[in-house]
mmCIF file of C-alpha atoms in Angstrom:
data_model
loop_
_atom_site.group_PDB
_atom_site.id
_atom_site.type_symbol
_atom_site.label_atom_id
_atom_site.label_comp_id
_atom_site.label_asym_id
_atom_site.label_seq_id
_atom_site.Cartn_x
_atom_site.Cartn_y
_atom_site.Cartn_z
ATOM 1 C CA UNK A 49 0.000 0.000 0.000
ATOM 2 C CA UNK A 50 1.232 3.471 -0.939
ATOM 3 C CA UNK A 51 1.736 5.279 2.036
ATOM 4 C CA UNK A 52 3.581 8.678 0.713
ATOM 5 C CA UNK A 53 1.719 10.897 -1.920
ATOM 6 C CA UNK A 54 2.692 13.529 -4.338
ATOM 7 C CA UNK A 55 -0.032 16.676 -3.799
ATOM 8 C CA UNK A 56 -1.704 15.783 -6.951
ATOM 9 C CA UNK A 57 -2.443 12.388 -5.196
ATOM 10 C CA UNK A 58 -3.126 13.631 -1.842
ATOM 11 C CA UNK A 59 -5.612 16.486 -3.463
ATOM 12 C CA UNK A 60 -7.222 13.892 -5.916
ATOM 13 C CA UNK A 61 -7.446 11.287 -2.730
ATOM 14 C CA UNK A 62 -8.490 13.942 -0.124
ATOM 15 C CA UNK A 63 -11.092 16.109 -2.454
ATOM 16 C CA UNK A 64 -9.324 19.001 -2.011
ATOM 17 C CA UNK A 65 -7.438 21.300 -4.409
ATOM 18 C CA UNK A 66 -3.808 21.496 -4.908
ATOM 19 C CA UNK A 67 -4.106 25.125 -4.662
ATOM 20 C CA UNK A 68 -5.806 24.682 -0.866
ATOM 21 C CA UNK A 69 -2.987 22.535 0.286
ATOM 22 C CA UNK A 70 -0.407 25.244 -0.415
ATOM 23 C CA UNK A 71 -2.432 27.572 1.161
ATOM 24 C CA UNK A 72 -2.717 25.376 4.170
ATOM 25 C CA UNK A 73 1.071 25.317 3.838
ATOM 26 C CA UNK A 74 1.678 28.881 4.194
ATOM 27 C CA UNK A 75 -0.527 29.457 6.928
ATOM 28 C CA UNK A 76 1.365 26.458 9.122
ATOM 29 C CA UNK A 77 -1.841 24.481 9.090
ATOM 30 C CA UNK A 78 -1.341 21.293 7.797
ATOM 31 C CA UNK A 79 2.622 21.020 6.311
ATOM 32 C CA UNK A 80 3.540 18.150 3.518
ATOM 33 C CA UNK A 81 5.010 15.433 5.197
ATOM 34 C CA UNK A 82 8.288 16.626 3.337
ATOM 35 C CA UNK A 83 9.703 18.265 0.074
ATOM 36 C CA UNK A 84 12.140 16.371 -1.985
ATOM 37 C CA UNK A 85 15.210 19.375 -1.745
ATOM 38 C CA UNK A 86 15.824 19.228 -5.348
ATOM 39 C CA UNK A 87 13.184 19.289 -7.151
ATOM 40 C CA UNK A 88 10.446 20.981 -4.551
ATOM 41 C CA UNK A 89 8.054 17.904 -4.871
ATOM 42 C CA UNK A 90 5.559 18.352 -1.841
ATOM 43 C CA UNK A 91 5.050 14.870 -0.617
ATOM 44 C CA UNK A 92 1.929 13.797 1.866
ATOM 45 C CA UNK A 93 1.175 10.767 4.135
ATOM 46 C CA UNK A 94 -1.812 9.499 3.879
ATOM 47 C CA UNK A 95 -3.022 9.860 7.455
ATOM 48 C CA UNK A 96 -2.360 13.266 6.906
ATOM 49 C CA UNK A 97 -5.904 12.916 5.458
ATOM 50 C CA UNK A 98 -7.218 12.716 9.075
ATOM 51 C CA UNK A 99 -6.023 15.994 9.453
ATOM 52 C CA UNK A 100 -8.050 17.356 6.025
ATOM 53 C CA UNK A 101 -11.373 15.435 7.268
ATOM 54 C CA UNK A 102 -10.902 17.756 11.006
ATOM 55 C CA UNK A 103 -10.453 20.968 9.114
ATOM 56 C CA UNK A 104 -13.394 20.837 6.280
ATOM 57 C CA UNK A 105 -15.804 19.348 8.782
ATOM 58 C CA UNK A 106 -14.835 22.671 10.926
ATOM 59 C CA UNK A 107 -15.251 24.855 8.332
ATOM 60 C CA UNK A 108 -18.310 23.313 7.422
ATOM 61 C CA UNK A 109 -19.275 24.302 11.268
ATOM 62 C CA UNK A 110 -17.816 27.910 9.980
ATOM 63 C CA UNK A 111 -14.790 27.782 12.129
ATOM 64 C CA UNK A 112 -11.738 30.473 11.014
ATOM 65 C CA UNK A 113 -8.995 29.220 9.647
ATOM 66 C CA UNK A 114 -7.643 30.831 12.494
ATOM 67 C CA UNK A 115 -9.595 28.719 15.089
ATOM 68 C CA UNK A 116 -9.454 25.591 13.523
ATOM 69 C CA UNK A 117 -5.434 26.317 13.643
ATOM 70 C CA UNK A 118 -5.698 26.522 17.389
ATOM 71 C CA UNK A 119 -8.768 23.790 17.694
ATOM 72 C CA UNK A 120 -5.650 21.603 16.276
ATOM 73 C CA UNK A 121 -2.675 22.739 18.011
ATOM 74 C CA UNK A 122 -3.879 22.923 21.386
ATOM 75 C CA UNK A 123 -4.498 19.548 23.813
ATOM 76 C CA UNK A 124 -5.368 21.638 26.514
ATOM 77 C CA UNK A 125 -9.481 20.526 27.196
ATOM 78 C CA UNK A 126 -10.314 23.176 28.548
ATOM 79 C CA UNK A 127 -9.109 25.684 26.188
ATOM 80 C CA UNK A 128 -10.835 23.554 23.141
ATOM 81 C CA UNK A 129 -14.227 23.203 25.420
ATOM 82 C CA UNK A 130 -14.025 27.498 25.954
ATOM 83 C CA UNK A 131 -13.642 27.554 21.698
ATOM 84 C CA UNK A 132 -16.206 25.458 20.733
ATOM 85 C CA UNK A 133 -18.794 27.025 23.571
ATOM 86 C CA UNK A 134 -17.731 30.384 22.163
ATOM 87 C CA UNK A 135 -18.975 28.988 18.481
ATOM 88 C CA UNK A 136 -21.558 27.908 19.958
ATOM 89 C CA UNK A 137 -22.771 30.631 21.555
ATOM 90 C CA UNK A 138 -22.126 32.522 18.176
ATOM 91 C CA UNK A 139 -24.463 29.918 16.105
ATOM 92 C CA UNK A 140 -26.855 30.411 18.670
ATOM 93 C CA UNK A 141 -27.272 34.044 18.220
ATOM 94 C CA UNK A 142 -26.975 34.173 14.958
ATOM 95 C CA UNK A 143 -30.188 31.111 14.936
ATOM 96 C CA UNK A 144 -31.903 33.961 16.754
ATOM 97 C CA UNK A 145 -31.320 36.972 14.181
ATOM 98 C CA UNK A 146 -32.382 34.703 11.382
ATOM 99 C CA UNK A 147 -35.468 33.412 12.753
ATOM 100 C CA UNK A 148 -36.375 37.326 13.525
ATOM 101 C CA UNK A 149 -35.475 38.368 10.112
ATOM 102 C CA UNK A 150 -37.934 34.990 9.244
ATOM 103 C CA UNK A 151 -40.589 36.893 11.116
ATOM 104 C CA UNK A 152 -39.796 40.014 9.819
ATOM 105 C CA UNK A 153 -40.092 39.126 6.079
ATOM 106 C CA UNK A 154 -43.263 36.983 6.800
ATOM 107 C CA UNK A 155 -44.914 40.092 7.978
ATOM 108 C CA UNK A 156 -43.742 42.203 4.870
ATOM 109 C CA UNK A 157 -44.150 39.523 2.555
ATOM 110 C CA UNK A 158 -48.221 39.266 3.687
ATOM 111 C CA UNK A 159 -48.252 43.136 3.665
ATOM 112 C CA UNK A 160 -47.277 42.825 0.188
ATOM 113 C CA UNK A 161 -49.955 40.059 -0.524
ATOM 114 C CA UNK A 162 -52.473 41.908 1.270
ATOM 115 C CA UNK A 163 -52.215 45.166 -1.086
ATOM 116 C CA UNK A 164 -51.888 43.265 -4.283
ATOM 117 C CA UNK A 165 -55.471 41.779 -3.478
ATOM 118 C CA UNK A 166 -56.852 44.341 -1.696
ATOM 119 C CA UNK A 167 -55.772 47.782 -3.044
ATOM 120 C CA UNK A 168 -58.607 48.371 -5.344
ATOM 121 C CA UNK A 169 -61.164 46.663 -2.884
ATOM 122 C CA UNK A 170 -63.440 49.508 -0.639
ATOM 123 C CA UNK A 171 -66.498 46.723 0.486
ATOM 124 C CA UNK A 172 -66.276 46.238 4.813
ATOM 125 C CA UNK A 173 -65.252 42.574 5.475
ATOM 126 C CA UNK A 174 -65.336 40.829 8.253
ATOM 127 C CA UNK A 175 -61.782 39.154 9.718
ATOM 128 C CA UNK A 176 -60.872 36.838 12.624
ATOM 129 C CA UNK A 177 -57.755 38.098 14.548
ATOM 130 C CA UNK A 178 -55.753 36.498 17.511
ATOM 131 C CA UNK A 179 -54.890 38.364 20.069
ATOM 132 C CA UNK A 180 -52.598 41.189 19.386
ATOM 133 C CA UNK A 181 -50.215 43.326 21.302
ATOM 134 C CA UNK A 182 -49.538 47.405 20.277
ATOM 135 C CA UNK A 183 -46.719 49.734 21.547
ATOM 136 C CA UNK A 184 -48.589 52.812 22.438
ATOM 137 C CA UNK A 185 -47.082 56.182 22.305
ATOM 138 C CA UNK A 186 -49.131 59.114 23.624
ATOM 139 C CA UNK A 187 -48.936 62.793 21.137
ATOM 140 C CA UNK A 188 -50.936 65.864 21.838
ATOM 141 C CA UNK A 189 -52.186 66.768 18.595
ATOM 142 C CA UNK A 190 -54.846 64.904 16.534
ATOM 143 C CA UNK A 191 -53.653 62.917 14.174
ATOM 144 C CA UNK A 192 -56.364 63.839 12.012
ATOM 145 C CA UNK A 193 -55.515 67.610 11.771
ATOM 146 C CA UNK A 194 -51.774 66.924 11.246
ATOM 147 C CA UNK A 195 -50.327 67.778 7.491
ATOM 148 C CA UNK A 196 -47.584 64.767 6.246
ATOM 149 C CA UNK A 197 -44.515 66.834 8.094
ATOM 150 C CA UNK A 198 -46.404 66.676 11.489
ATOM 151 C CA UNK A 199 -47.132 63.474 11.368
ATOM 152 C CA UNK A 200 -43.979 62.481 10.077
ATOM 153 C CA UNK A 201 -42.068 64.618 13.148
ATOM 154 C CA UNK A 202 -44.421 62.683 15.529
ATOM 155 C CA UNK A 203 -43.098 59.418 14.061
ATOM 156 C CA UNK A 204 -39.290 60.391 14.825
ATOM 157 C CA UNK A 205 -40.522 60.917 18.644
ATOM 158 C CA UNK A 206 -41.697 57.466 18.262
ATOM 159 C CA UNK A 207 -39.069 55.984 17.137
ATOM 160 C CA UNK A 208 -36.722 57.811 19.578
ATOM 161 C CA UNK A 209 -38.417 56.844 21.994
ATOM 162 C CA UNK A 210 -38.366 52.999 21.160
ATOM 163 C CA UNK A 211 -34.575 53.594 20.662
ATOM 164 C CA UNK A 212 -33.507 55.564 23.691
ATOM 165 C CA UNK A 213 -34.451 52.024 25.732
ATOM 166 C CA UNK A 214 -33.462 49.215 22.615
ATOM 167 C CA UNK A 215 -30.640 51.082 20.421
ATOM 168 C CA UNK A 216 -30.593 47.725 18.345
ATOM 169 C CA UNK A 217 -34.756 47.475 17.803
ATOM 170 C CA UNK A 218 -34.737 47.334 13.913
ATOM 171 C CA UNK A 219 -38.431 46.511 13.565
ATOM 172 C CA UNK A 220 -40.859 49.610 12.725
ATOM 173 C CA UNK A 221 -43.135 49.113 10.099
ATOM 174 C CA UNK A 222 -47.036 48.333 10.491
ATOM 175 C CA UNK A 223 -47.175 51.578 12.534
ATOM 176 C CA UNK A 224 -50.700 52.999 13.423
ATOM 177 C CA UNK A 225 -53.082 55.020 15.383
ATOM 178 C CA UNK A 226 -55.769 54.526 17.732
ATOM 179 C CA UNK A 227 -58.860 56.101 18.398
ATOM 180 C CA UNK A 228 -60.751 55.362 21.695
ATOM 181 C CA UNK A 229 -63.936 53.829 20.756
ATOM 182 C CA UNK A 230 -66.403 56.259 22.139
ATOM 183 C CA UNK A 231 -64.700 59.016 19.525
ATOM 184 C CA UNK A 232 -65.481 56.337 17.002
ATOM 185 C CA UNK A 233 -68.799 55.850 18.078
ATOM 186 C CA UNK A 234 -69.720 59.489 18.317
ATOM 187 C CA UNK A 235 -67.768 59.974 14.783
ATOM 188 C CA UNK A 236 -65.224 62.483 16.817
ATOM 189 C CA UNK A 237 -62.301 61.716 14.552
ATOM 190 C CA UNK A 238 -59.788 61.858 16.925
ATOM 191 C CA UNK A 239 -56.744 59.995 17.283
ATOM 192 C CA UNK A 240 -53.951 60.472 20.162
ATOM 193 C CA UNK A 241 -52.126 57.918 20.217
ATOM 194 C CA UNK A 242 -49.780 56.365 17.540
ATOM 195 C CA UNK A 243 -49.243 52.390 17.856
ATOM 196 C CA UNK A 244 -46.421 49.791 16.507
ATOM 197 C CA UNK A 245 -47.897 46.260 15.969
ATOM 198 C CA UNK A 246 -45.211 44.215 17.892
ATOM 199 C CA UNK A 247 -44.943 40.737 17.899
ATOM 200 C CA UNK A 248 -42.077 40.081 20.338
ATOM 201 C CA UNK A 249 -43.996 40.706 23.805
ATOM 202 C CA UNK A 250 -40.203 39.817 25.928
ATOM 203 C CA UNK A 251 -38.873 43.409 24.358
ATOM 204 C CA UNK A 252 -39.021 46.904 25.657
ATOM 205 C CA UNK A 253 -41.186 46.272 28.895
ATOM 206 C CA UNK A 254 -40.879 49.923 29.546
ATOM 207 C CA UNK A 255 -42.759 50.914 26.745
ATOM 208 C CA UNK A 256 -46.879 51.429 27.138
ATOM 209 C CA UNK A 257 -48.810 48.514 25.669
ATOM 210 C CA UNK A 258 -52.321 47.237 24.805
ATOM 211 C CA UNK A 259 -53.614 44.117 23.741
ATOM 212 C CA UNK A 260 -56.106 44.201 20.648
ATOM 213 C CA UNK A 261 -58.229 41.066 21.585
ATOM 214 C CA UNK A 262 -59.453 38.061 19.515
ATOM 215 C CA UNK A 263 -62.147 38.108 17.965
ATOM 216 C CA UNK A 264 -64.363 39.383 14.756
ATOM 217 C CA UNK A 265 -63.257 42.610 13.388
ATOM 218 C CA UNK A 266 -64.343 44.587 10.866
ATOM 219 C CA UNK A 267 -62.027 45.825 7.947
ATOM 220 C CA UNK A 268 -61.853 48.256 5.330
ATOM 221 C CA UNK A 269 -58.759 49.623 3.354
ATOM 222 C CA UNK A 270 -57.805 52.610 2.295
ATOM 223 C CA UNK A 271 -54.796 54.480 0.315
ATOM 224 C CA UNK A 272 -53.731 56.898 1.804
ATOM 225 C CA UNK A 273 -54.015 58.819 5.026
ATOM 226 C CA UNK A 274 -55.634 61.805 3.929
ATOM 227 C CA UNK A 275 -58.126 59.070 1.967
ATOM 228 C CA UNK A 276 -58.642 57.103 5.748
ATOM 229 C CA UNK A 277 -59.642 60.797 7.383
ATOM 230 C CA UNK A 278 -62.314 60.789 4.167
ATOM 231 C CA UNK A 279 -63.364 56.899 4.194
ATOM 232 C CA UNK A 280 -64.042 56.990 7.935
ATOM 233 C CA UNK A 281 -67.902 58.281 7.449
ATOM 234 C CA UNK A 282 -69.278 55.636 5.141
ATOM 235 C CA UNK A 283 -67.331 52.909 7.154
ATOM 236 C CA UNK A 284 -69.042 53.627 10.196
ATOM 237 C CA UNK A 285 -72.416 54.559 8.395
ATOM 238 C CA UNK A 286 -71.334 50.756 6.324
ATOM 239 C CA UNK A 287 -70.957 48.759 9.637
ATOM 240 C CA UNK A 288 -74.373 50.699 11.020
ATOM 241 C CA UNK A 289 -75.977 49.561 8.615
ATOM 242 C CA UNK A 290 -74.967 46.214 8.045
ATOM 243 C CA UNK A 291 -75.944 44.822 12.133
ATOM 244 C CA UNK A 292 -72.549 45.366 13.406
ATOM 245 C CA UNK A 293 -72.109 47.380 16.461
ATOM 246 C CA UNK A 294 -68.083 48.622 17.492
ATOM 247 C CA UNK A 295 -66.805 47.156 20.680
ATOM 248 C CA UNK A 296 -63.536 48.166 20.742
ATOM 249 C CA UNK A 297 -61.381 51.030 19.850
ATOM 250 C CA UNK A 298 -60.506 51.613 16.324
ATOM 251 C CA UNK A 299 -57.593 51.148 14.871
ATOM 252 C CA UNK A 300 -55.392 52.393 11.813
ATOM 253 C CA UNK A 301 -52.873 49.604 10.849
ATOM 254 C CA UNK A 302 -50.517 50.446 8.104
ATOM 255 C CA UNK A 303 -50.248 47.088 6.348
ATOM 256 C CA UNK A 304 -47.865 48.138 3.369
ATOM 257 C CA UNK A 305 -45.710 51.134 2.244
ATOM 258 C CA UNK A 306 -43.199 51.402 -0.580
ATOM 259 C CA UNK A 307 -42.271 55.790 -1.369
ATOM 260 C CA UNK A 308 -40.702 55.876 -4.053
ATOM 261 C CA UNK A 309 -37.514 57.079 -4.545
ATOM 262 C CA UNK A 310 -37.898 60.158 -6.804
ATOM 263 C CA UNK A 311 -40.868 61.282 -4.356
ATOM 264 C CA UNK A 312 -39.301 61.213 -0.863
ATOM 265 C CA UNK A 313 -42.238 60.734 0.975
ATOM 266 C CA UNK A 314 -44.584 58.340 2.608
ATOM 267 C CA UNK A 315 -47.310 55.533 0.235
ATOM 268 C CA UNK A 316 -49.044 54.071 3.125
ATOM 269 C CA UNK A 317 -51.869 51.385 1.876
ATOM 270 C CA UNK A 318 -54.126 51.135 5.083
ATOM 271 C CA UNK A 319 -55.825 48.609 6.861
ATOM 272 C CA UNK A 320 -59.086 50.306 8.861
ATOM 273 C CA UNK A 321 -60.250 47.972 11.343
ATOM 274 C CA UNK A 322 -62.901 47.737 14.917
ATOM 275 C CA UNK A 323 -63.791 44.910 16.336
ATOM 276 C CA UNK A 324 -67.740 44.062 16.002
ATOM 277 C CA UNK A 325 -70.578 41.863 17.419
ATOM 278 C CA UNK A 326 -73.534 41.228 15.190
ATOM 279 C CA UNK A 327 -77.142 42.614 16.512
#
């Protein structure tokens, strides 16, 4: 049985590139077993190849070069136990980030759906919800008698706010309003408060919360702000008249927005929504 290889035999043996191997030469991790002096021949043993099966299957685990230099240097267990923890740990948070991104892009990716089906649509439907859970944040002007820069001011706060406690919170889209459903009732269009759908309930305890509750709500969508403030009328008068009576506060949920570029400014497509019980 051969025992010593030339690199091409080694790399064809070992599924690895010649090119590889000389790397792994340069950086001291994993030397030929020698070179002939005259004519530079790198030669290999083959259970050298134990030593190429440890460093792909690390690097398959996303180990440095770096660490996988020390992983096989070092017989010290404890210093190999701290490495692979660290890695670990590493993997663990990174698991995290993706499945939040996951989340993230599920929510867009249904906003998107949501305004390719409904964005011509004006009839009142009628949608089951689970429970959810709203950052509140308290303004003093109405809402509804704000122009775009107000509004758009009162959003920095907002998000300022959110920041000053989590400087790493990322997620702030299907922002809202809420009106307090006696406003609604009495068709005061008033709205106080702006709200974050938020789907993490562990973050940013310090922040002022409600929960929207289960149940039967009804919908309507609109385009634009400015076309909410003029849709609000004939969705009330719609739900009147159609059996259903309000019994919760209403709430403005922006389900998509994509400005444009060359405009600089907000394209909100809106979800209008109370919860209902049938007379």
């Amino acid at each position: 049985m051969k025992k010593i290889l030339r690199i091409g035999e080694f790399s064809k043996i070992n599924q690895i590139s010649i090119q590889t191997l000389r790397f792994y030469d340069q950086i001291n991790l994993l030397k030929p077993y020698r070179i002939d002096p005259e004519t530079n021949y790198r030669y290999y043993h083959i259970n050298q190849s134990s030593l190429v099966d440890s460093i792909q299957y690390l690097r398959q685990l996303n180990f440095s070069l770096e660490e996988i230099k020390e992983i096989l240097s070092d017989r010290d267990h404890f210093h190999l136990h701290q490495i692979v923890e660290d890695r670990y740990q590493r993997l663990l948070r990174e698991k995290e980030n993706i499945e939040k991104q996951i989340q993230e892009i599920e929510i867009f990716r249904s906003g998107v759906q949501i305004y390719g089906e409904k964005q011509k649509g004006k009839n009142l439907e009628i949608a089951t919800f689970p429970e959810r859970q709203l950052l509140v944040f308290d303004i003093e002007q109405n809402i509804y008698q704000m122009n775009s820069e107000e509004y758009e001011l009162a959003l920095r706060y907002f998000k300022q706010e959110i920041l000053r406690y989590s400087p790493f919170f990322t997620h702030f889209s299907r922002v809202g309003s809420i009106m307090k459903q006696e406003d609604f009732q009495q068709k005061n269009w008033i709205s106080t408060q702006l709200c974050l759908f938020h789907h993490s309930p562990n973050e940013l305890p310090h922040l002022n919360k409600t929960l929207l509750p289960e149940g039967d709500y009804a919908i309507a969508y609109c385009s634009s702000f400015s076309d909410e403030l003029k849709s609000l009328p004939s969705f009330h008068q719609t739900l009147t008249q159609a059996g259903y009576t309000p019994i919760s506060d209403y709430i403005c949920e922006v389900i998509h927005e994509q400005p444009q570029i060359q405009e600089g400014q907000r394209d909100m497509f809106i979800r209008m929504q109370v919860r209902v019980t049938q007379r």
